[in-house]
Coordinates of C-alpha atoms (C1' of nucleotides) in Angstrom, one line a residue:
Chain C
X74 CA -45.4 -80.9 228.6
X75 CA -42.7 -83.1 227.5
X76 CA -41.3 -83.0 224.0
X77 CA -42.6 -86.3 222.4
X78 CA -41.6 -87.5 219.0
X79 CA -42.9 -91.2 218.8
X80 CA -44.3 -90.6 215.3
X81 CA -40.8 -89.2 213.9
X82 CA -39.0 -92.2 215.6
X83 CA -41.4 -94.4 214.2
X84 CA -41.0 -93.2 210.7
X85 CA -37.3 -93.6 211.1
X86 CA -37.4 -97.2 212.5
X87 CA -39.7 -98.2 209.5
X88 CA -37.5 -96.5 207.0
X89 CA -34.3 -98.1 208.1
X90 CA -35.6 -101.6 208.8
X91 CA -37.2 -101.7 205.5
X92 CA -34.0 -101.2 203.9
X93 CA -32.1 -103.7 206.1
X94 CA -34.9 -106.3 205.5
X95 CA -34.6 -106.0 201.9
X96 CA -31.0 -106.6 202.0
X97 CA -31.4 -109.5 204.1
X98 CA -34.1 -111.1 202.0
X99 CA -31.4 -110.9 199.0
X100 CA -28.8 -112.3 201.3
X101 CA -31.0 -115.4 201.8
X102 CA -31.7 -115.6 197.8
X103 CA -35.2 -114.2 198.3
X104 CA -35.0 -112.1 195.2
X105 CA -38.6 -112.2 193.9
X106 CA -40.1 -111.0 197.0
X107 CA -39.4 -107.6 198.9
X108 CA -40.2 -106.5 202.4
X109 CA -43.5 -104.6 201.3
X110 CA -44.7 -107.5 199.4
X111 CA -43.6 -109.9 202.5
X112 CA -45.9 -107.9 204.7
X113 CA -48.9 -109.1 202.6
X114 CA -47.8 -112.6 202.1
X115 CA -47.1 -112.7 206.0
X116 CA -50.9 -111.9 206.9
X117 CA -51.9 -114.6 204.2
X118 CA -49.7 -117.1 206.1
X119 CA -51.6 -116.5 209.1
X120 CA -55.0 -116.8 207.6
X121 CA -55.3 -117.7 203.7
X122 CA -58.3 -116.8 201.8
X123 CA -58.9 -113.3 202.4
X124 CA -60.7 -110.6 200.5
X125 CA -58.9 -107.6 199.6
X126 CA -61.0 -105.4 202.2
X127 CA -59.7 -108.1 205.0
X128 CA -56.2 -107.7 203.6
X129 CA -56.4 -103.9 203.8
X130 CA -57.6 -104.2 207.5
X131 CA -54.8 -106.7 208.4
X132 CA -51.8 -104.9 206.4
X133 CA -53.1 -101.4 207.2
X134 CA -52.5 -100.6 203.5
X135 CA -55.2 -98.8 201.6
X136 CA -57.3 -101.0 199.1
X137 CA -55.9 -99.2 196.2
X138 CA -52.3 -99.9 197.4
X139 CA -53.2 -103.4 197.7
X140 CA -55.0 -103.6 194.2
X141 CA -51.5 -102.8 192.5
X142 CA -49.3 -104.9 194.8
X143 CA -51.4 -107.8 194.3
X144 CA -51.1 -107.5 190.5
X145 CA -47.5 -107.8 190.9
X146 CA -47.5 -110.6 193.6
X147 CA -50.0 -112.3 191.3
X148 CA -47.6 -111.9 188.1
X149 CA -44.7 -113.2 190.1
X150 CA -46.7 -116.4 191.0
X151 CA -47.1 -115.9 194.7
X152 CA -51.0 -115.4 195.0
X153 CA -54.2 -116.2 193.2
X154 CA -57.3 -114.1 192.6
X155 CA -60.7 -116.0 192.9
X156 CA -64.3 -114.9 192.9
X157 CA -66.5 -115.2 196.2
X158 CA -69.5 -117.3 195.2
X159 CA -71.6 -115.7 197.9
X160 CA -70.8 -112.2 197.1
X161 CA -69.8 -111.3 193.5
X162 CA -68.2 -108.2 194.7
X163 CA -65.5 -109.9 196.4
X164 CA -62.3 -111.2 195.2
X165 CA -60.6 -114.0 197.5
X166 CA -56.8 -114.0 197.6
X167 CA -54.9 -117.1 198.4
X168 CA -51.4 -118.3 198.5
X169 CA -49.9 -120.5 195.7
X170 CA -47.6 -123.5 196.6
X171 CA -44.6 -121.3 195.7
X172 CA -45.2 -118.7 198.4
X173 CA -46.1 -121.3 201.0
X174 CA -42.4 -122.8 200.3
X175 CA -41.1 -119.6 200.9
X176 CA -42.5 -119.3 204.5
X177 CA -39.4 -121.1 206.4
X178 CA -36.8 -118.9 204.7
X179 CA -38.8 -115.6 205.3
X180 CA -39.1 -116.6 208.9
X181 CA -35.5 -117.0 209.3
X182 CA -34.7 -113.6 207.8
X183 CA -37.7 -112.1 210.3
X184 CA -36.0 -113.7 213.2
X185 CA -32.7 -112.2 212.2
X186 CA -34.1 -109.1 212.0
X187 CA -36.0 -109.2 215.2
X188 CA -32.8 -110.1 216.8
X189 CA -31.3 -107.0 215.6
X190 CA -34.4 -104.8 216.4
X191 CA -34.2 -105.8 220.0
X192 CA -30.8 -106.5 220.8
X193 CA -29.8 -105.1 224.3
X194 CA -33.5 -105.1 225.7
X195 CA -34.8 -107.4 228.2
X196 CA -37.6 -109.7 227.7
X197 CA -39.7 -107.5 229.9
X198 CA -39.0 -104.4 228.0
X199 CA -39.7 -106.0 224.9
X200 CA -43.2 -107.1 226.3
X201 CA -43.9 -103.6 227.4
X202 CA -43.0 -102.2 224.1
X203 CA -44.9 -104.3 222.0
X204 CA -47.8 -104.0 224.4
X205 CA -47.6 -100.2 224.0
X206 CA -47.3 -100.5 220.2
X207 CA -50.6 -102.4 220.1
X208 CA -52.2 -99.9 222.2
X209 CA -51.2 -96.9 219.8
X210 CA -52.0 -99.1 216.8
X211 CA -55.5 -99.4 218.4
X212 CA -55.7 -95.7 218.9
X213 CA -55.1 -95.1 215.2
X214 CA -57.4 -97.7 214.1
X215 CA -60.4 -96.5 216.2
X216 CA -59.6 -93.0 215.0
X217 CA -59.3 -93.9 211.3
X218 CA -62.6 -96.0 211.9
X219 CA -64.5 -93.0 213.1
X220 CA -63.5 -90.8 210.3
X221 CA -65.6 -92.7 208.0
Chain R
X104 CA -38.8 -118.2 222.1
X105 CA -41.7 -115.7 222.0
X106 CA -43.6 -114.7 219.0
X107 CA -42.5 -111.1 218.5
X108 CA -43.8 -108.9 215.7
X109 CA -42.5 -105.6 216.4
X110 CA -41.5 -104.7 212.9
X111 CA -44.9 -105.7 211.6
X112 CA -46.6 -103.6 214.1
X113 CA -44.3 -100.4 213.5
X114 CA -45.0 -100.7 209.8
X115 CA -48.7 -100.6 210.4
X116 CA -48.7 -97.7 212.8
X117 CA -46.4 -95.8 210.2
X118 CA -49.0 -96.5 207.6
X119 CA -51.9 -95.3 209.6
X120 CA -50.5 -92.5 211.1
X121 CA -49.2 -91.2 207.9
X122 CA -52.7 -91.3 206.5
X123 CA -54.3 -89.7 209.6
X124 CA -51.5 -86.9 209.6
X125 CA -52.1 -86.0 206.0
X126 CA -55.8 -85.6 206.8
X127 CA -55.1 -83.5 209.7
X128 CA -52.6 -81.2 207.8
X129 CA -55.3 -80.7 205.3
X130 CA -58.0 -80.0 207.9
X131 CA -55.6 -77.2 209.3
X132 CA -55.5 -75.8 205.8
X133 CA -51.9 -77.0 205.2
X134 CA -52.5 -77.9 201.6
X135 CA -48.9 -77.7 200.2
X136 CA -47.2 -80.1 202.7
X137 CA -47.8 -83.5 203.2
X138 CA -46.6 -85.6 206.1
X139 CA -43.3 -87.0 204.2
X140 CA -42.4 -83.5 203.4
X141 CA -43.2 -82.3 206.8
X142 CA -40.6 -84.7 208.2
X143 CA -37.7 -83.3 206.2
X144 CA -38.9 -79.6 207.1
X145 CA -39.2 -80.8 210.8
X146 CA -35.4 -81.8 210.9
X147 CA -34.5 -78.4 209.2
X148 CA -36.6 -76.5 212.0
X149 CA -34.4 -78.2 214.6
X150 CA -31.2 -77.0 212.5
X151 CA -31.4 -75.1 209.4
X152 CA -28.7 -75.5 206.7
X153 CA -27.9 -78.8 206.3
X154 CA -26.1 -80.8 203.6
X155 CA -28.2 -83.4 201.8
X156 CA -26.2 -86.1 203.4
X157 CA -27.0 -84.6 206.9
X158 CA -30.7 -84.6 205.9
X159 CA -30.3 -88.3 205.0
X160 CA -28.8 -89.2 208.3
X161 CA -31.3 -87.1 210.4
X162 CA -34.5 -88.3 208.4
X163 CA -33.4 -91.7 207.8
X164 CA -34.2 -91.3 204.2
X165 CA -31.9 -92.4 201.3
X166 CA -30.1 -89.6 199.5
X167 CA -31.9 -90.3 196.2
X168 CA -35.3 -90.0 198.0
X169 CA -34.3 -86.8 199.3
X170 CA -32.8 -85.4 196.0
X171 CA -36.5 -85.7 194.1
X172 CA -38.2 -84.6 197.3
X173 CA -36.3 -81.6 197.8
X174 CA -37.0 -80.7 194.1
X175 CA -40.7 -80.7 195.0
X176 CA -40.0 -78.6 198.3
X177 CA -37.9 -76.1 196.6
X178 CA -40.5 -75.9 193.6
X179 CA -43.3 -75.3 196.3
X180 CA -41.0 -72.4 197.8
X181 CA -40.3 -74.4 200.9
X182 CA -36.6 -74.6 200.7
X183 CA -33.5 -73.3 199.1
X184 CA -30.3 -75.1 197.6
X185 CA -27.1 -73.2 198.1
X186 CA -23.5 -74.3 197.5
X187 CA -20.9 -74.9 200.2
X188 CA -18.1 -72.7 199.7
X189 CA -15.5 -74.9 201.4
X190 CA -16.6 -78.1 199.7
X191 CA -17.9 -77.8 196.2
X192 CA -19.6 -81.3 196.4
X193 CA -21.9 -80.1 198.9
X194 CA -25.4 -78.6 198.6
X195 CA -26.8 -76.7 201.5
X196 CA -30.3 -76.8 202.3
X197 CA -32.1 -73.9 203.9
X198 CA -35.4 -73.1 204.9
X199 CA -37.6 -70.3 203.1
X200 CA -39.6 -67.6 205.3
X201 CA -42.7 -69.4 203.8
X202 CA -41.9 -72.9 205.8
X203 CA -40.7 -71.0 208.8
X204 CA -44.1 -69.5 209.2
X205 CA -45.7 -72.7 209.0
X206 CA -43.9 -73.9 212.0
X207 CA -46.7 -73.0 214.4
X208 CA -49.5 -74.7 212.6
X209 CA -47.4 -77.8 212.0
X210 CA -46.7 -78.0 215.6
X211 CA -50.5 -78.1 216.4
X212 CA -51.1 -80.8 214.0
X213 CA -48.2 -82.7 215.5
X214 CA -49.4 -82.3 218.9
X215 CA -52.7 -83.4 218.1
X216 CA -51.4 -86.3 216.6
X217 CA -49.1 -87.1 219.7
X218 CA -52.3 -87.0 221.8
X219 CA -54.2 -89.5 219.7
X220 CA -51.0 -91.6 219.6
X221 CA -50.5 -91.8 223.4
X222 CA -54.1 -91.8 224.3
X223 CA -54.6 -93.9 227.4
X224 CA -50.8 -94.6 228.3
X225 CA -49.3 -93.0 231.2
X226 CA -46.2 -90.7 231.2
X227 CA -44.1 -93.5 232.6
X228 CA -45.3 -95.8 229.8
X229 CA -44.8 -93.2 227.1
X230 CA -41.1 -92.5 228.5
X231 CA -40.2 -96.0 228.3
X232 CA -41.8 -96.6 225.0
X233 CA -39.8 -93.7 223.4
X234 CA -36.7 -94.9 225.2
X235 CA -37.1 -98.4 223.6
X236 CA -37.8 -96.9 220.4
X237 CA -34.6 -94.9 220.5
X238 CA -32.7 -98.0 221.5
X239 CA -34.3 -100.0 218.6
X240 CA -33.3 -97.0 216.2
X241 CA -29.6 -96.9 217.3
X242 CA -29.6 -100.7 216.8
X243 CA -30.9 -100.3 213.3
X244 CA -28.4 -97.2 212.7
X245 CA -25.4 -99.0 213.8
X246 CA -26.2 -102.0 211.7
X247 CA -26.9 -100.0 208.6
X248 CA -23.5 -98.3 209.2
X249 CA -21.6 -101.5 209.4
X250 CA -22.8 -102.7 206.3
X251 CA -21.0 -99.9 204.2
Chain I
dA193 C1' 2.5 -84.7 192.7
dA194 C1' 0.0 -88.7 190.5
dA195 C1' -3.1 -92.4 191.2
dA196 C1' -6.5 -94.6 193.9
dA197 C1' -10.3 -94.2 197.0
dA198 C1' -13.9 -92.0 199.3
dT199 C1' -17.7 -88.7 199.5
dA200 C1' -21.7 -85.7 197.8
dA201 C1' -25.4 -85.1 194.8
dT202 C1' -28.0 -86.2 190.7
dT203 C1' -30.4 -89.2 187.1
dC204 C1' -32.8 -93.1 185.7
dT205 C1' -35.9 -96.9 186.5
dA206 C1' -38.8 -99.7 189.4
dT207 C1' -41.9 -100.4 192.9
dA208 C1' -44.9 -98.6 197.1
dT209 C1' -48.6 -95.8 198.5
dA210 C1' -52.9 -93.4 198.5
dG211 C1' -56.8 -90.2 197.1
dA212 C1' -60.5 -89.3 193.7
dA213 C1' -63.4 -90.9 190.3
dC214 C1' -65.4 -95.0 188.7
dT215 C1' -68.4 -99.6 188.0
dA216 C1' -70.8 -103.5 189.7
dA217 C1' -73.1 -105.9 193.4
dT218 C1' -75.4 -106.0 197.7
dA219 C1' -78.0 -104.2 201.5
dT220 C1' -81.2 -100.7 203.3
dT221 C1' -85.1 -97.8 203.2
dA222 C1' -89.2 -95.8 201.6
Chain G
dT112 C1' -90.5 -103.5 194.7
dA113 C1' -88.2 -99.3 193.3
dA114 C1' -85.1 -96.0 194.8
dT115 C1' -81.2 -95.1 197.6
dA116 C1' -77.1 -96.2 200.1
dT117 C1' -73.3 -98.8 201.1
dT118 C1' -69.7 -101.9 199.9
dA119 C1' -65.8 -104.2 197.0
dG120 C1' -62.6 -103.5 193.4
dT121 C1' -60.2 -101.3 190.0
dT122 C1' -58.1 -97.6 187.3
dC123 C1' -56.0 -93.1 186.9
dT124 C1' -52.8 -90.0 188.5
dA125 C1' -49.3 -87.9 191.8
dT126 C1' -46.0 -88.3 195.2
dA127 C1' -42.7 -91.3 198.0
dT128 C1' -38.9 -94.5 198.1
dA129 C1' -34.5 -96.5 197.0
dG130 C1' -31.0 -99.1 194.4
dA131 C1' -27.6 -98.7 190.4
dA132 C1' -25.0 -96.1 187.6
dT133 C1' -22.7 -91.5 186.8
dT134 C1' -20.3 -87.2 187.5
dA135 C1' -17.7 -83.9 190.1
dT136 C1' -15.0 -83.0 193.9
dT137 C1' -12.2 -84.1 197.8
dT138 C1' -9.2 -87.2 200.7
dT139 C1' -6.1 -90.4 201.0
dT140 C1' -2.2 -93.3 199.6
dT141 C1' 1.9 -94.4 197.2

DNA sequence: AAAAAATAATTCTATATAGAACTAATATTA
DNA sequence: TAATATTAGTTCTATATAGAATTATTTTTT
């Protein structure tokens, strides 16, 4: 069997791109949001008003991680917490105007990042790469789901 | 232009696979090593006796991260620190017998993980995927190198 | 050779991350 | 309906991660 090292490669890509993304955010004067927080805001841009469990699913972070990160995002004025009237256990997270205004700039950074990421790969290669990534992600999600 | 989200997908894959890997390690009775520490030991299995800067390069972690992680790995008896005789600034990290003995078991977990990761993809797809990953990693490495 | 620059590692501080244990609320079962 | 199980969030604790500042050593420049 071949010597595979996808997981190791992914870890390295994640590590370096996080550091680069953080620097790019600062160079665009986004100083009160880092890349990890950006991931959360990003899924809220896609769909506002999500419960914390929804966010856990959509960011792939644990609920406990979100709990503390949302505290900081709330403190910094990026998100609000509200109660769900139909289910008192739930907390609904929504974006503030402040974070809505960040969207354009953040997307510029994202695009710069994506350009760097995929430099030298053809559209076809990128398509196939992201297709494989989604496949892998689904493998992992369904495995983790089964574990419970 | 197409809507790319490779970075976001990679973050999610990294997050979930880390959690799964940690559970698998425990289920194989590897209780004194987690997946993050395993990454460091893994590059030392490939090549023993590396300086911390070398490890930073080969793991894609920052030197400060390594500094504290190596403390814990040393404490747990997995690695040793030694001075470089030719260059007194350098610290050479080597594996202990204990961590050498872990290798077989750790590889079993890795293989199980790789199987899960790539389930449903053909050899050709995996080859192309890892090829693209390496390409992306090189893009990031050379960019981060230029920054300095 | 002395001064300046670069390199290696550490410490300090802040944030990110997640498991275990907990509380409150809702859903399911007997 | 009462008892039980499940679900949603939080807190607590430990580890992971990295930037800034610092010290020691080596290399480069003048």
